[in-house]
Amino acid sequence: MKSLLPIHKEIDNRTLLDRVEDAMLPLINLVFLLLLFFIVAGHLTDDPLPTLPGTAEEGESTAPKADLIVKSDNQWLIGQKPVSRDELAQQLPAPDEQRPLRIAADAGITLHDLENLLQALESAGYRKVTLLTEPSL
């Protein structure tokens, strides 16, 4: 009588390690494809950053208002009016420890001129000053 069971293929002579490696190959392929998918999907949705509320548009000045402006020719300005060393203390706001004096100095001013200005401010009672700068592009 003939057996109804299917005829078995050859006996697999591979080691257990070889059979496990063969079984892991589809899983490795799947992980690789998922990795590629997320890399491509991440680059397709590269949106620019949104403009935050309260940020300045191009052309708008966000520079803080200076109490004293020093030009490159060592001219001192308070509210667009030139002042001398003698008038400096009367024209500036009173010294305040909570709010330091804001000075906008031109990039062409010499260190000697800036030192003279700071000495004049110190003799007028100003202990804290803030030098306003412009970011370099």
PDB file of C-alpha atoms in Angstrom:
ATOM      1  CA  MET A   1       0.000   0.000   0.000  1.00  0.00           C
ATOM      2  CA  LYS A   2       1.124   3.455  -0.864  1.00  0.00           C
ATOM      3  CA  SER A   3       1.693   6.037   1.867  1.00  0.00           C
ATOM      4  CA  LEU A   4      -0.579   9.084   1.829  1.00  0.00           C
ATOM      5  CA  LEU A   5       2.018  11.234   3.562  1.00  0.00           C
ATOM      6  CA  PRO A   6       3.978  13.530   1.304  1.00  0.00           C
ATOM      7  CA  ILE A   7       7.444  12.524   0.505  1.00  0.00           C
ATOM      8  CA  HIS A   8       9.878  14.548   2.616  1.00  0.00           C
ATOM      9  CA  LYS A   9      12.532  16.542   0.887  1.00  0.00           C
ATOM     10  CA  GLU A  10      16.114  15.897   1.599  1.00  0.00           C
ATOM     11  CA  ILE A  11      17.137  16.215   5.165  1.00  0.00           C
ATOM     12  CA  ASP A  12      18.500  19.717   5.834  1.00  0.00           C
ATOM     13  CA  ASN A  13      22.159  19.375   6.707  1.00  0.00           C
ATOM     14  CA  ARG A  14      22.624  23.063   7.588  1.00  0.00           C
ATOM     15  CA  THR A  15      23.598  24.074  11.075  1.00  0.00           C
ATOM     16  CA  LEU A  16      21.260  25.844  13.457  1.00  0.00           C
ATOM     17  CA  LEU A  17      23.195  29.113  13.027  1.00  0.00           C
ATOM     18  CA  ASP A  18      22.741  29.001   9.244  1.00  0.00           C
ATOM     19  CA  ARG A  19      19.000  28.403   9.605  1.00  0.00           C
ATOM     20  CA  VAL A  20      18.644  31.307  12.102  1.00  0.00           C
ATOM     21  CA  GLU A  21      20.563  33.632   9.779  1.00  0.00           C
ATOM     22  CA  ASP A  22      18.243  32.726   6.926  1.00  0.00           C
ATOM     23  CA  ALA A  23      15.206  33.352   9.116  1.00  0.00           C
ATOM     24  CA  MET A  24      16.525  36.792  10.184  1.00  0.00           C
ATOM     25  CA  LEU A  25      17.105  38.054   6.650  1.00  0.00           C
ATOM     26  CA  PRO A  26      13.464  39.144   6.003  1.00  0.00           C
ATOM     27  CA  LEU A  27      13.422  41.011   9.327  1.00  0.00           C
ATOM     28  CA  ILE A  28      16.637  42.830   8.458  1.00  0.00           C
ATOM     29  CA  ASN A  29      15.202  43.768   5.064  1.00  0.00           C
ATOM     30  CA  LEU A  30      12.037  45.109   6.690  1.00  0.00           C
ATOM     31  CA  VAL A  31      13.961  47.276   9.156  1.00  0.00           C
ATOM     32  CA  PHE A  32      16.126  48.611   6.338  1.00  0.00           C
ATOM     33  CA  LEU A  33      13.062  49.518   4.252  1.00  0.00           C
ATOM     34  CA  LEU A  34      11.436  51.257   7.223  1.00  0.00           C
ATOM     35  CA  LEU A  35      14.618  53.225   7.801  1.00  0.00           C
ATOM     36  CA  LEU A  36      14.678  54.337   4.165  1.00  0.00           C
ATOM     37  CA  PHE A  37      11.005  55.299   4.340  1.00  0.00           C
ATOM     38  CA  PHE A  38      11.491  57.551   7.361  1.00  0.00           C
ATOM     39  CA  ILE A  39      14.600  59.166   5.882  1.00  0.00           C
ATOM     40  CA  VAL A  40      12.760  60.026   2.659  1.00  0.00           C
ATOM     41  CA  ALA A  41       9.566  61.101   4.437  1.00  0.00           C
ATOM     42  CA  GLY A  42      11.557  63.344   6.766  1.00  0.00           C
ATOM     43  CA  HIS A  43      13.167  65.199   3.881  1.00  0.00           C
ATOM     44  CA  LEU A  44       9.916  65.655   1.995  1.00  0.00           C
ATOM     45  CA  THR A  45       8.269  67.500   4.889  1.00  0.00           C
ATOM     46  CA  ASP A  46      11.081  69.992   5.526  1.00  0.00           C
ATOM     47  CA  ASP A  47       8.991  73.102   6.238  1.00  0.00           C
ATOM     48  CA  PRO A  48      10.577  76.448   7.056  1.00  0.00           C
ATOM     49  CA  LEU A  49      10.261  77.646  10.623  1.00  0.00           C
ATOM     50  CA  PRO A  50       7.158  79.742  11.234  1.00  0.00           C
ATOM     51  CA  THR A  51       7.491  83.416  12.079  1.00  0.00           C
ATOM     52  CA  LEU A  52       7.035  83.801  15.800  1.00  0.00           C
ATOM     53  CA  PRO A  53       4.691  86.476  17.099  1.00  0.00           C
ATOM     54  CA  GLY A  54       6.508  89.586  18.145  1.00  0.00           C
ATOM     55  CA  THR A  55       9.495  89.085  15.849  1.00  0.00           C
ATOM     56  CA  ALA A  56      10.507  91.865  13.520  1.00  0.00           C
ATOM     57  CA  GLU A  57      10.045  91.641   9.796  1.00  0.00           C
ATOM     58  CA  GLU A  58      12.913  92.663   7.549  1.00  0.00           C
ATOM     59  CA  GLY A  59      13.364  96.396   7.512  1.00  0.00           C
ATOM     60  CA  GLU A  60      11.950  96.904  10.985  1.00  0.00           C
ATOM     61  CA  SER A  61      14.359  98.104  13.606  1.00  0.00           C
ATOM     62  CA  THR A  62      14.375  96.151  16.845  1.00  0.00           C
ATOM     63  CA  ALA A  63      17.354  98.027  18.253  1.00  0.00           C
ATOM     64  CA  PRO A  64      16.770  99.379  21.736  1.00  0.00           C
ATOM     65  CA  LYS A  65      16.674 103.137  22.035  1.00  0.00           C
ATOM     66  CA  ALA A  66      20.027 104.561  23.055  1.00  0.00           C
ATOM     67  CA  ASP A  67      20.228 107.258  25.719  1.00  0.00           C
ATOM     68  CA  LEU A  68      23.534 108.495  24.294  1.00  0.00           C
ATOM     69  CA  ILE A  69      24.925 108.137  20.765  1.00  0.00           C
ATOM     70  CA  VAL A  70      28.649 108.530  20.097  1.00  0.00           C
ATOM     71  CA  LYS A  71      29.647 109.215  16.496  1.00  0.00           C
ATOM     72  CA  SER A  72      32.979 108.270  14.940  1.00  0.00           C
ATOM     73  CA  ASP A  73      34.138 111.924  15.091  1.00  0.00           C
ATOM     74  CA  ASN A  74      33.605 111.754  18.906  1.00  0.00           C
ATOM     75  CA  GLN A  75      30.437 113.837  18.746  1.00  0.00           C
ATOM     76  CA  TRP A  76      27.993 112.983  21.548  1.00  0.00           C
ATOM     77  CA  LEU A  77      24.271 113.076  20.737  1.00  0.00           C
ATOM     78  CA  ILE A  78      21.269 112.935  23.045  1.00  0.00           C
ATOM     79  CA  GLY A  79      18.014 112.822  21.104  1.00  0.00           C
ATOM     80  CA  GLN A  80      19.810 113.883  17.882  1.00  0.00           C
ATOM     81  CA  LYS A  81      21.158 117.027  19.642  1.00  0.00           C
ATOM     82  CA  PRO A  82      24.908 117.398  20.152  1.00  0.00           C
ATOM     83  CA  VAL A  83      26.045 117.853  23.754  1.00  0.00           C
ATOM     84  CA  SER A  84      29.369 118.772  25.299  1.00  0.00           C
ATOM     85  CA  ARG A  85      31.100 117.162  28.261  1.00  0.00           C
ATOM     86  CA  ASP A  86      29.760 119.890  30.570  1.00  0.00           C
ATOM     87  CA  GLU A  87      26.124 119.458  29.414  1.00  0.00           C
ATOM     88  CA  LEU A  88      26.245 115.670  29.552  1.00  0.00           C
ATOM     89  CA  ALA A  89      25.051 115.225  33.152  1.00  0.00           C
ATOM     90  CA  GLN A  90      22.150 117.696  32.767  1.00  0.00           C
ATOM     91  CA  GLN A  91      20.843 116.211  29.501  1.00  0.00           C
ATOM     92  CA  LEU A  92      20.983 112.518  30.422  1.00  0.00           C
ATOM     93  CA  PRO A  93      18.398 110.794  32.623  1.00  0.00           C
ATOM     94  CA  ALA A  94      19.316 110.476  36.289  1.00  0.00           C
ATOM     95  CA  PRO A  95      21.564 107.524  37.183  1.00  0.00           C
ATOM     96  CA  ASP A  96      19.523 104.421  38.004  1.00  0.00           C
ATOM     97  CA  GLU A  97      20.957 101.124  39.241  1.00  0.00           C
ATOM     98  CA  GLN A  98      17.950  99.185  37.890  1.00  0.00           C
ATOM     99  CA  ARG A  99      18.199 100.631  34.375  1.00  0.00           C
ATOM    100  CA  PRO A 100      21.751 101.218  33.126  1.00  0.00           C
ATOM    101  CA  LEU A 101      22.532 104.009  30.692  1.00  0.00           C
ATOM    102  CA  ARG A 102      22.425 102.743  27.080  1.00  0.00           C
ATOM    103  CA  ILE A 103      25.227 103.962  24.836  1.00  0.00           C
ATOM    104  CA  ALA A 104      25.345 103.367  21.078  1.00  0.00           C
ATOM    105  CA  ALA A 105      28.919 103.950  19.941  1.00  0.00           C
ATOM    106  CA  ASP A 106      29.953 104.025  16.287  1.00  0.00           C
ATOM    107  CA  ALA A 107      32.314 101.257  15.202  1.00  0.00           C
ATOM    108  CA  GLY A 108      34.900 103.865  14.184  1.00  0.00           C
ATOM    109  CA  ILE A 109      35.294 105.378  17.659  1.00  0.00           C
ATOM    110  CA  THR A 110      38.696 104.953  19.252  1.00  0.00           C
ATOM    111  CA  LEU A 111      39.186 103.284  22.594  1.00  0.00           C
ATOM    112  CA  HIS A 112      40.702 106.506  23.938  1.00  0.00           C
ATOM    113  CA  ASP A 113      37.525 108.459  23.073  1.00  0.00           C
ATOM    114  CA  LEU A 114      35.340 105.770  24.624  1.00  0.00           C
ATOM    115  CA  GLU A 115      37.456 105.804  27.782  1.00  0.00           C
ATOM    116  CA  ASN A 116      37.081 109.609  28.041  1.00  0.00           C
ATOM    117  CA  LEU A 117      33.307 109.243  27.711  1.00  0.00           C
ATOM    118  CA  LEU A 118      33.146 106.551  30.390  1.00  0.00           C
ATOM    119  CA  GLN A 119      35.238 108.704  32.752  1.00  0.00           C
ATOM    120  CA  ALA A 120      32.868 111.640  32.187  1.00  0.00           C
ATOM    121  CA  LEU A 121      29.877 109.405  32.905  1.00  0.00           C
ATOM    122  CA  GLU A 122      31.516 108.019  36.036  1.00  0.00           C
ATOM    123  CA  SER A 123      32.164 111.520  37.356  1.00  0.00           C
ATOM    124  CA  ALA A 124      28.471 112.322  36.675  1.00  0.00           C
ATOM    125  CA  GLY A 125      27.414 109.402  38.908  1.00  0.00           C
ATOM    126  CA  TYR A 126      26.760 106.644  36.383  1.00  0.00           C
ATOM    127  CA  ARG A 127      28.031 103.300  37.680  1.00  0.00           C
ATOM    128  CA  LYS A 128      26.361 100.980  35.163  1.00  0.00           C
ATOM    129  CA  VAL A 129      26.284 101.451  31.398  1.00  0.00           C
ATOM    130  CA  THR A 130      25.294  99.192  28.527  1.00  0.00           C
ATOM    131  CA  LEU A 131      27.064  99.402  25.184  1.00  0.00           C
ATOM    132  CA  LEU A 132      24.657  98.645  22.351  1.00  0.00           C
ATOM    133  CA  THR A 133      26.150  96.750  19.438  1.00  0.00           C
ATOM    134  CA  GLU A 134      25.017  95.582  16.025  1.00  0.00           C
ATOM    135  CA  PRO A 135      25.283  91.934  15.019  1.00  0.00           C
ATOM    136  CA  SER A 136      27.763  91.195  12.264  1.00  0.00           C
ATOM    137  CA  LEU A 137      26.279  89.541   9.201  1.00  0.00           C
TER     138      LEU A 137
END
